[in-house]
Amino acid sequence: MAMYESEHTKFMREWMAKHPEQAAEQKKGRALWWDKPQDLNVQADNSASRVPVKPYYYDINNH
């Protein structure tokens, strides 16, 4: 039995086969928004500065 493949997936597969230049454009777009170098010191500072959230914010007995 074949695996299900959505219409969108089929369309994107066909589109990428017909337009191979879009792969480079896709990588540029991904690098713009997602593939960023991570600074471990900044991540540690952000984690250390988090304030714990109480279970139910509007409960007057938890303040």
Coordinates of N, CA, C and O in Angstrom, one line a residue:
M1 N 0.8 -1.2 0.0 CA 0.0 0.0 0.0 C 0.9 1.2 0.0 O 1.8 1.3 0.8
A2 N 0.6 2.2 -0.8 CA 1.4 3.4 -1.0 C 1.1 4.4 0.2 O 0.0 4.4 0.7
M3 N 2.1 5.1 0.5 CA 1.9 6.2 1.6 C 1.1 7.3 1.0 O 1.2 7.6 -0.2
Y4 N 0.4 8.0 1.8 CA -0.4 9.1 1.4 C 0.5 10.3 1.1 O 1.5 10.6 1.8
E5 N 0.2 11.0 0.0 CA 1.0 12.2 -0.3 C -0.1 13.3 -0.6 O -0.9 13.2 -1.5
S6 N 0.0 14.4 0.1 CA -1.0 15.5 -0.1 C -0.8 16.2 -1.4 O 0.2 16.1 -2.1
E7 N -1.9 16.9 -1.8 CA -1.8 17.6 -3.1 C -0.7 18.7 -3.0 O -0.1 18.9 -4.0
H8 N -0.6 19.3 -1.9 CA 0.5 20.3 -1.8 C 1.8 19.7 -2.0 O 2.7 20.3 -2.6
T9 N 2.1 18.6 -1.4 CA 3.4 17.9 -1.5 C 3.6 17.6 -3.0 O 4.8 17.8 -3.5
K10 N 2.6 17.0 -3.6 CA 2.8 16.7 -5.0 C 3.1 17.9 -5.9 O 4.0 17.9 -6.7
F11 N 2.3 19.0 -5.6 CA 2.6 20.3 -6.3 C 4.0 20.8 -6.1 O 4.7 21.2 -7.0
M12 N 4.5 20.8 -4.8 CA 5.8 21.3 -4.5 C 6.9 20.4 -5.2 O 7.9 20.9 -5.7
R13 N 6.7 19.1 -5.2 CA 7.6 18.2 -5.8 C 7.7 18.5 -7.3 O 8.8 18.6 -7.9
E14 N 6.6 18.7 -8.0 CA 6.6 19.0 -9.4 C 7.2 20.4 -9.7 O 7.9 20.5 -10.6
W15 N 6.8 21.3 -8.8 CA 7.3 22.7 -9.0 C 8.8 22.7 -8.9 O 9.5 23.3 -9.7
M16 N 9.4 22.0 -7.9 CA 10.8 22.0 -7.7 C 11.5 21.3 -8.9 O 12.6 21.6 -9.3
A17 N 10.9 20.3 -9.4 CA 11.4 19.5 -10.6 C 11.5 20.4 -11.8 O 12.4 20.4 -12.6
K18 N 10.5 21.3 -12.0 CA 10.4 22.1 -13.1 C 11.2 23.4 -13.0 O 11.6 24.0 -14.0
H19 N 11.4 23.8 -11.7 CA 12.2 25.1 -11.5 C 13.3 24.8 -10.5 O 13.3 25.2 -9.3
P20 N 14.4 24.2 -10.9 CA 15.5 23.8 -10.0 C 16.2 25.1 -9.5 O 16.8 25.0 -8.4
E21 N 16.1 26.2 -10.1 CA 16.7 27.5 -9.6 C 16.1 27.9 -8.3 O 16.7 28.7 -7.5
Q22 N 14.9 27.4 -8.0 CA 14.2 27.8 -6.8 C 14.9 27.2 -5.5 O 14.7 27.7 -4.4
A23 N 15.6 26.2 -5.7 CA 16.3 25.6 -4.5 C 17.3 26.6 -3.9 O 17.4 26.7 -2.7
A24 N 18.0 27.3 -4.7 CA 19.0 28.3 -4.2 C 18.2 29.5 -3.6 O 18.6 30.0 -2.5
E25 N 17.1 29.9 -4.2 CA 16.2 30.9 -3.6 C 15.6 30.5 -2.2 O 15.6 31.2 -1.3
Q26 N 15.3 29.2 -2.2 CA 14.7 28.7 -0.9 C 15.8 28.7 0.2 O 15.5 29.1 1.3
K27 N 17.0 28.3 -0.2 CA 18.1 28.4 0.8 C 18.4 29.8 1.3 O 18.6 30.0 2.5
K28 N 18.3 30.8 0.4 CA 18.5 32.2 0.8 C 17.4 32.6 1.8 O 17.7 33.3 2.7
G29 N 16.2 32.3 1.5 CA 15.1 32.6 2.3 C 15.2 32.0 3.7 O 15.0 32.6 4.7
R30 N 15.6 30.7 3.7 CA 15.8 30.0 5.0 C 16.9 30.7 5.8 O 16.8 30.8 7.0
A31 N 18.0 31.0 5.2 CA 19.1 31.6 5.9 C 18.7 33.0 6.4 O 19.2 33.4 7.5
L32 N 17.8 33.7 5.7 CA 17.4 35.0 6.2 C 16.6 34.9 7.5 O 16.8 35.7 8.4
W33 N 15.8 33.9 7.6 CA 14.9 33.8 8.8 C 15.3 32.8 9.8 O 15.0 32.9 11.0
W34 N 15.9 31.7 9.4 CA 16.1 30.6 10.4 C 17.5 30.2 10.7 O 17.8 30.0 11.9
D35 N 18.3 30.1 9.7 CA 19.7 29.6 9.9 C 20.6 30.7 10.4 O 21.4 31.3 9.7
K36 N 20.5 30.9 11.7 CA 21.4 31.9 12.4 C 22.4 31.3 13.3 O 22.1 30.3 14.0
P37 N 23.6 31.9 13.4 CA 24.5 31.3 14.3 C 24.0 31.6 15.8 O 23.4 32.6 16.0
Q38 N 24.3 30.6 16.6 CA 23.8 30.7 18.0 C 25.0 31.1 18.9 O 26.1 30.6 18.8
D39 N 24.7 32.0 19.9 CA 25.7 32.4 20.9 C 25.3 31.8 22.2 O 24.2 32.1 22.8
L40 N 26.0 30.8 22.7 CA 25.7 30.1 23.9 C 25.7 31.0 25.1 O 24.9 30.8 26.0
N41 N 26.5 32.1 25.2 CA 26.5 33.0 26.3 C 25.2 33.8 26.4 O 24.6 33.9 27.4
V42 N 24.7 34.2 25.2 CA 23.4 34.9 25.2 C 22.3 34.0 25.6 O 21.4 34.4 26.4
Q43 N 22.3 32.8 25.1 CA 21.3 31.8 25.5 C 21.3 31.5 27.0 O 20.2 31.4 27.6
A44 N 22.5 31.4 27.6 CA 22.6 31.2 29.0 C 22.1 32.4 29.8 O 21.4 32.3 30.8
D45 N 22.4 33.6 29.4 CA 21.9 34.8 30.0 C 20.4 34.9 29.9 O 19.7 35.2 30.9
N46 N 19.8 34.6 28.8 CA 18.3 34.6 28.6 C 17.7 33.5 29.5 O 16.6 33.8 30.1
S47 N 18.3 32.4 29.6 CA 17.7 31.3 30.5 C 17.8 31.8 32.0 O 16.8 31.5 32.7
A48 N 18.9 32.4 32.4 CA 19.1 32.8 33.8 C 18.1 33.9 34.1 O 17.8 34.1 35.3
S49 N 17.7 34.7 33.2 CA 16.9 35.9 33.5 C 15.4 35.6 33.5 O 14.6 36.5 33.7
R50 N 15.0 34.4 33.2 CA 13.6 34.1 33.2 C 13.0 34.1 34.6 O 13.6 33.7 35.5
V51 N 11.8 34.6 34.7 CA 11.1 34.7 35.9 C 10.0 33.5 35.9 O 9.3 33.4 34.9
P52 N 10.0 32.7 37.0 CA 9.0 31.6 37.0 C 7.5 32.2 36.9 O 7.2 33.2 37.6
V53 N 6.7 31.5 36.2 CA 5.3 31.9 36.1 C 4.5 31.1 37.1 O 4.6 29.9 37.1
K54 N 3.6 31.8 37.8 CA 2.7 31.1 38.7 C 1.7 30.3 38.0 O 1.3 30.6 36.8
P55 N 1.2 29.2 38.6 CA 0.2 28.3 37.8 C -1.0 29.0 37.3 O -1.4 28.8 36.1
Y56 N -1.6 29.9 38.0 CA -2.8 30.6 37.5 C -2.7 32.0 37.9 O -2.8 32.4 39.0
Y57 N -2.4 32.8 36.9 CA -2.0 34.2 37.1 C -3.1 35.0 37.8 O -2.8 35.9 38.7
Y58 N -4.4 34.8 37.6 CA -5.5 35.6 38.1 C -5.9 35.1 39.5 O -6.8 35.7 40.0
D59 N -5.4 34.1 40.0 CA -5.7 33.6 41.4 C -5.1 34.6 42.4 O -3.9 34.7 42.5
I60 N -5.9 35.2 43.2 CA -5.4 36.2 44.2 C -4.6 35.6 45.3 O -3.9 36.2 46.0
N61 N -4.8 34.3 45.5 CA -4.1 33.6 46.6 C -2.6 33.2 46.2 O -1.9 32.8 47.0
N62 N -2.3 33.3 44.9 CA -1.0 33.0 44.4 C 0.0 34.1 44.4 O 1.1 34.0 43.9
H63 N -0.4 35.3 44.7 CA 0.5 36.5 44.6 C 1.2 36.7 45.8 O 1.7 36.8 46.6

